[in-house]
mmCIF file of C-alpha atoms in Angstrom:
data_model
loop_
_atom_site.group_PDB
_atom_site.id
_atom_site.type_symbol
_atom_site.label_atom_id
_atom_site.label_comp_id
_atom_site.label_asym_id
_atom_site.label_seq_id
_atom_site.Cartn_x
_atom_site.Cartn_y
_atom_site.Cartn_z
ATOM 1 C CA MET A 935 -36.092 58.682 -26.260
ATOM 2 C CA TYR A 936 -36.924 60.122 -29.664
ATOM 3 C CA TYR A 937 -35.917 56.916 -31.431
ATOM 4 C CA ILE A 938 -38.308 54.717 -29.482
ATOM 5 C CA LYS A 939 -41.190 57.193 -29.787
ATOM 6 C CA MET A 940 -40.525 57.707 -33.493
ATOM 7 C CA ASN A 941 -40.689 53.964 -34.177
ATOM 8 C CA SER A 942 -43.545 53.096 -31.833
ATOM 9 C CA SER A 943 -46.274 53.421 -34.448
ATOM 10 C CA LYS A 944 -47.779 50.213 -35.803
ATOM 11 C CA ARG A 945 -45.699 48.574 -38.505
ATOM 12 C CA TYR A 946 -47.154 47.227 -41.702
ATOM 13 C CA THR A 947 -47.393 43.470 -41.531
ATOM 14 C CA HIS A 948 -45.095 41.561 -43.825
ATOM 15 C CA SER A 949 -48.003 40.618 -46.089
ATOM 16 C CA GLU A 950 -49.135 44.270 -46.315
ATOM 17 C CA LYS A 951 -45.624 45.350 -47.331
ATOM 18 C CA GLU A 952 -45.352 42.528 -49.802
ATOM 19 C CA GLN A 953 -48.703 43.429 -51.380
ATOM 20 C CA HIS A 954 -47.616 47.060 -51.827
ATOM 21 C CA VAL A 955 -44.287 46.124 -53.359
ATOM 22 C CA GLU A 956 -45.869 43.404 -55.518
ATOM 23 C CA ARG A 957 -48.305 45.972 -56.899
ATOM 24 C CA ALA A 958 -45.463 48.423 -57.570
ATOM 25 C CA HIS A 959 -43.408 45.774 -59.408
ATOM 26 C CA GLN A 960 -46.411 44.737 -61.474
ATOM 27 C CA ARG A 961 -46.935 48.381 -62.475
ATOM 28 C CA ALA A 962 -43.250 49.064 -63.151
ATOM 29 C CA VAL A 963 -42.158 45.909 -64.980
ATOM 30 C CA GLY A 964 -45.257 43.737 -65.274
ATOM 31 C CA GLU A 965 -43.609 40.884 -63.389
ATOM 32 C CA PRO A 966 -43.993 39.324 -59.942
ATOM 33 C CA LEU A 967 -41.541 40.064 -57.139
ATOM 34 C CA GLY A 968 -39.282 37.047 -57.510
ATOM 35 C CA ASP A 969 -36.172 37.370 -55.322
ATOM 36 C CA VAL A 970 -37.216 40.846 -54.183
ATOM 37 C CA ARG A 971 -39.577 38.961 -51.857
ATOM 38 C CA LEU A 972 -36.528 37.745 -49.889
ATOM 39 C CA SER A 973 -35.202 41.289 -49.485
ATOM 40 C CA ILE A 974 -38.571 42.435 -48.172
ATOM 41 C CA LEU A 975 -38.672 39.560 -45.687
ATOM 42 C CA ILE A 976 -35.121 40.208 -44.447
ATOM 43 C CA LYS A 977 -35.792 43.932 -44.013
ATOM 44 C CA HIS A 978 -39.088 43.256 -42.249
ATOM 45 C CA ASN A 979 -37.484 40.763 -39.869
ATOM 46 C CA ALA A 980 -34.621 43.176 -39.154
ATOM 47 C CA GLY A 981 -37.210 45.797 -38.207
ATOM 48 C CA LEU A 982 -38.995 43.335 -35.937
ATOM 49 C CA LEU A 983 -35.725 42.379 -34.240
ATOM 50 C CA SER A 984 -34.969 46.064 -33.697
ATOM 51 C CA ASP A 985 -38.461 46.637 -32.267
ATOM 52 C CA LEU A 986 -38.021 43.670 -29.940
ATOM 53 C CA MET A 987 -34.666 45.009 -28.734
ATOM 54 C CA ASN A 988 -36.138 48.486 -28.201
ATOM 55 C CA LYS A 989 -38.991 46.959 -26.208
ATOM 56 C CA ALA A 990 -36.534 45.090 -23.971
ATOM 57 C CA LEU A 991 -34.362 48.200 -23.486
ATOM 58 C CA GLU A 992 -37.142 50.748 -22.970
ATOM 59 C CA PRO A 993 -37.387 50.204 -19.180
ATOM 60 C CA TYR A 994 -33.689 51.106 -18.974
ATOM 61 C CA GLY A 995 -34.068 54.347 -20.932
ATOM 62 C CA ILE A 996 -31.956 53.464 -23.958
ATOM 63 C CA SER A 997 -32.709 52.516 -27.548
ATOM 64 C CA SER A 998 -31.226 49.711 -29.615
ATOM 65 C CA VAL A 999 -28.937 52.249 -31.319
ATOM 66 C CA GLY A 1000 -27.745 53.519 -27.939
ATOM 67 C CA TYR A 1001 -27.170 49.934 -26.837
ATOM 68 C CA ILE A 1002 -25.153 49.161 -29.976
ATOM 69 C CA ALA A 1003 -23.071 52.310 -29.453
ATOM 70 C CA MET A 1004 -22.397 51.341 -25.847
ATOM 71 C CA MET A 1005 -21.521 47.777 -26.848
ATOM 72 C CA ALA A 1006 -19.121 49.091 -29.501
ATOM 73 C CA LEU A 1007 -17.332 51.020 -26.745
ATOM 74 C CA TYR A 1008 -17.460 48.031 -24.406
ATOM 75 C CA GLY A 1009 -15.797 45.904 -27.079
ATOM 76 C CA THR A 1010 -12.730 48.124 -27.420
ATOM 77 C CA PRO A 1011 -9.616 47.094 -25.511
ATOM 78 C CA ASP A 1012 -9.219 50.469 -23.786
ATOM 79 C CA ASN A 1013 -12.894 51.506 -23.564
ATOM 80 C CA LEU A 1014 -12.251 54.387 -25.975
ATOM 81 C CA ALA A 1015 -13.545 55.032 -29.464
ATOM 82 C CA ASN A 1016 -13.945 57.930 -31.819
ATOM 83 C CA PRO A 1017 -17.562 58.796 -32.714
ATOM 84 C CA SER A 1018 -16.772 57.858 -36.351
ATOM 85 C CA ASP A 1019 -15.868 54.342 -35.203
ATOM 86 C CA ILE A 1020 -19.194 54.089 -33.418
ATOM 87 C CA CYS A 1021 -20.974 55.228 -36.594
ATOM 88 C CA GLN A 1022 -19.322 52.394 -38.513
ATOM 89 C CA ALA A 1023 -20.145 49.828 -35.831
ATOM 90 C CA SER A 1024 -23.798 50.861 -35.716
ATOM 91 C CA SER A 1025 -24.319 51.765 -39.403
ATOM 92 C CA GLU A 1026 -25.780 55.083 -38.258
ATOM 93 C CA THR A 1027 -25.257 58.485 -39.816
ATOM 94 C CA ARG A 1028 -23.034 61.005 -38.054
ATOM 95 C CA SER A 1029 -25.967 63.295 -37.303
ATOM 96 C CA ASN A 1030 -28.028 60.487 -35.785
ATOM 97 C CA MET A 1031 -25.036 59.236 -33.802
ATOM 98 C CA THR A 1032 -24.399 62.753 -32.481
ATOM 99 C CA ARG A 1033 -27.959 62.803 -31.138
ATOM 100 C CA ILE A 1034 -27.587 59.321 -29.624
ATOM 101 C CA VAL A 1035 -24.225 60.210 -28.046
ATOM 102 C CA ASP A 1036 -25.670 63.439 -26.634
ATOM 103 C CA GLU A 1037 -28.499 61.425 -25.098
ATOM 104 C CA LEU A 1038 -26.126 58.828 -23.597
ATOM 105 C CA VAL A 1039 -23.833 61.567 -22.242
ATOM 106 C CA GLU A 1040 -26.826 63.347 -20.692
ATOM 107 C CA LYS A 1041 -27.842 60.095 -18.976
ATOM 108 C CA GLY A 1042 -24.301 59.644 -17.649
ATOM 109 C CA LEU A 1043 -23.750 56.374 -19.525
ATOM 110 C CA ILE A 1044 -20.854 57.547 -21.693
ATOM 111 C CA LYS A 1045 -18.522 60.527 -21.551
ATOM 112 C CA ARG A 1046 -16.488 62.545 -23.987
ATOM 113 C CA VAL A 1047 -12.748 62.508 -23.323
ATOM 114 C CA PRO A 1048 -9.927 64.390 -25.056
ATOM 115 C CA ASN A 1049 -7.874 62.256 -27.418
ATOM 116 C CA GLN A 1050 -4.371 61.896 -26.011
ATOM 117 C CA ASP A 1051 -2.703 61.910 -29.443
ATOM 118 C CA ASP A 1052 -4.705 64.673 -31.105
ATOM 119 C CA ARG A 1053 -6.093 67.548 -29.026
ATOM 120 C CA ARG A 1054 -8.605 68.365 -31.778
ATOM 121 C CA ARG A 1055 -10.288 64.956 -31.454
ATOM 122 C CA VAL A 1056 -12.712 63.835 -28.806
ATOM 123 C CA ASP A 1057 -13.203 60.183 -27.984
ATOM 124 C CA LEU A 1058 -16.023 58.429 -26.188
ATOM 125 C CA SER A 1059 -15.776 56.188 -23.153
ATOM 126 C CA LEU A 1060 -18.263 54.241 -21.054
ATOM 127 C CA THR A 1061 -18.837 55.582 -17.561
ATOM 128 C CA PRO A 1062 -19.107 53.229 -14.573
ATOM 129 C CA ALA A 1063 -22.904 53.711 -14.802
ATOM 130 C CA GLY A 1064 -22.801 52.662 -18.478
ATOM 131 C CA ASP A 1065 -20.704 49.626 -17.596
ATOM 132 C CA ASP A 1066 -23.175 48.698 -14.845
ATOM 133 C CA LEU A 1067 -26.143 49.110 -17.186
ATOM 134 C CA LEU A 1068 -24.591 46.838 -19.810
ATOM 135 C CA ARG A 1069 -24.024 44.153 -17.180
ATOM 136 C CA VAL A 1070 -27.800 44.246 -16.588
ATOM 137 C CA VAL A 1071 -29.133 44.555 -20.146
ATOM 138 C CA VAL A 1072 -26.744 42.289 -22.080
ATOM 139 C CA PRO A 1073 -28.158 39.133 -20.442
ATOM 140 C CA ILE A 1074 -31.684 40.395 -21.163
ATOM 141 C CA ILE A 1075 -30.903 40.940 -24.854
ATOM 142 C CA ARG A 1076 -29.178 37.558 -25.077
ATOM 143 C CA LYS A 1077 -32.181 35.825 -23.498
ATOM 144 C CA SER A 1078 -34.543 37.637 -25.877
ATOM 145 C CA ASN A 1079 -32.495 36.523 -28.890
ATOM 146 C CA GLU A 1080 -32.319 32.957 -27.609
ATOM 147 C CA ALA A 1081 -36.118 32.931 -27.286
ATOM 148 C CA VAL A 1082 -36.601 34.285 -30.812
ATOM 149 C CA PHE A 1083 -34.223 31.801 -32.405
ATOM 150 C CA SER A 1084 -35.446 28.860 -30.336
ATOM 151 C CA VAL A 1085 -37.904 28.177 -33.177
ATOM 152 C CA PHE A 1086 -34.923 26.696 -35.038
ATOM 153 C CA SER A 1087 -32.995 23.533 -34.223
ATOM 154 C CA SER A 1088 -29.239 23.826 -33.659
ATOM 155 C CA GLU A 1089 -28.658 22.301 -37.088
ATOM 156 C CA THR A 1090 -31.053 24.726 -38.779
ATOM 157 C CA LYS A 1091 -29.400 27.686 -36.996
ATOM 158 C CA ALA A 1092 -25.984 26.582 -38.273
ATOM 159 C CA ILE A 1093 -27.318 26.361 -41.841
ATOM 160 C CA PHE A 1094 -29.145 29.685 -41.477
ATOM 161 C CA GLU A 1095 -25.979 31.379 -40.199
ATOM 162 C CA ALA A 1096 -23.931 29.964 -43.069
ATOM 163 C CA ASP A 1097 -26.554 31.131 -45.576
ATOM 164 C CA MET A 1098 -26.700 34.611 -44.028
ATOM 165 C CA LEU A 1099 -22.884 34.862 -44.148
ATOM 166 C CA ARG A 1100 -22.946 33.812 -47.791
ATOM 167 C CA LEU A 1101 -25.553 36.511 -48.482
ATOM 168 C CA LYS A 1102 -23.492 39.108 -46.564
ATOM 169 C CA ASN A 1103 -20.412 38.222 -48.629
ATOM 170 C CA ALA A 1104 -22.368 38.443 -51.879
ATOM 171 C CA LEU A 1105 -23.741 41.852 -50.900
ATOM 172 C CA GLU A 1106 -20.337 43.166 -49.822
ATOM 173 C CA SER A 1107 -18.783 42.012 -53.087
ATOM 174 C CA ARG A 1108 -21.279 44.155 -55.010
ATOM 175 C CA LEU A 1109 -20.549 47.369 -53.102
#
């Protein structure tokens, strides 16, 4: 569980991060953060959500990245995916995904299977043990997310989702 151990050290608080970045911006351009403050807050919250997911998954021996990889497989119609597809679904590098896949294979949660159309390719598939584990942990992750977002009303969540989608679209249009 390298990923969990690697990220188990104490995180900077949001205000500590903001102070560091504010100081850097003042030195670099002599101006306050402005909209950069929003980027810092989004990144910080994403890290906290990842930490929360890792904490919920730790008793089951998988990390959030392993969970996302397994869910990407679970979401395919035939329970098969190429490792490159899993990289795209998880936004992980190939080298990191190779390590995660190796770990999941070693635990018996996924398996490598020859591609039926191309003998040079290897696909990934959930094992029955992986399927069983997801049936246990998916409700736990859902409940955790519901608890986190319960601080918002249904109306506020709908607005927040629309705003986040608008931000996602703006970011994608600039790439």
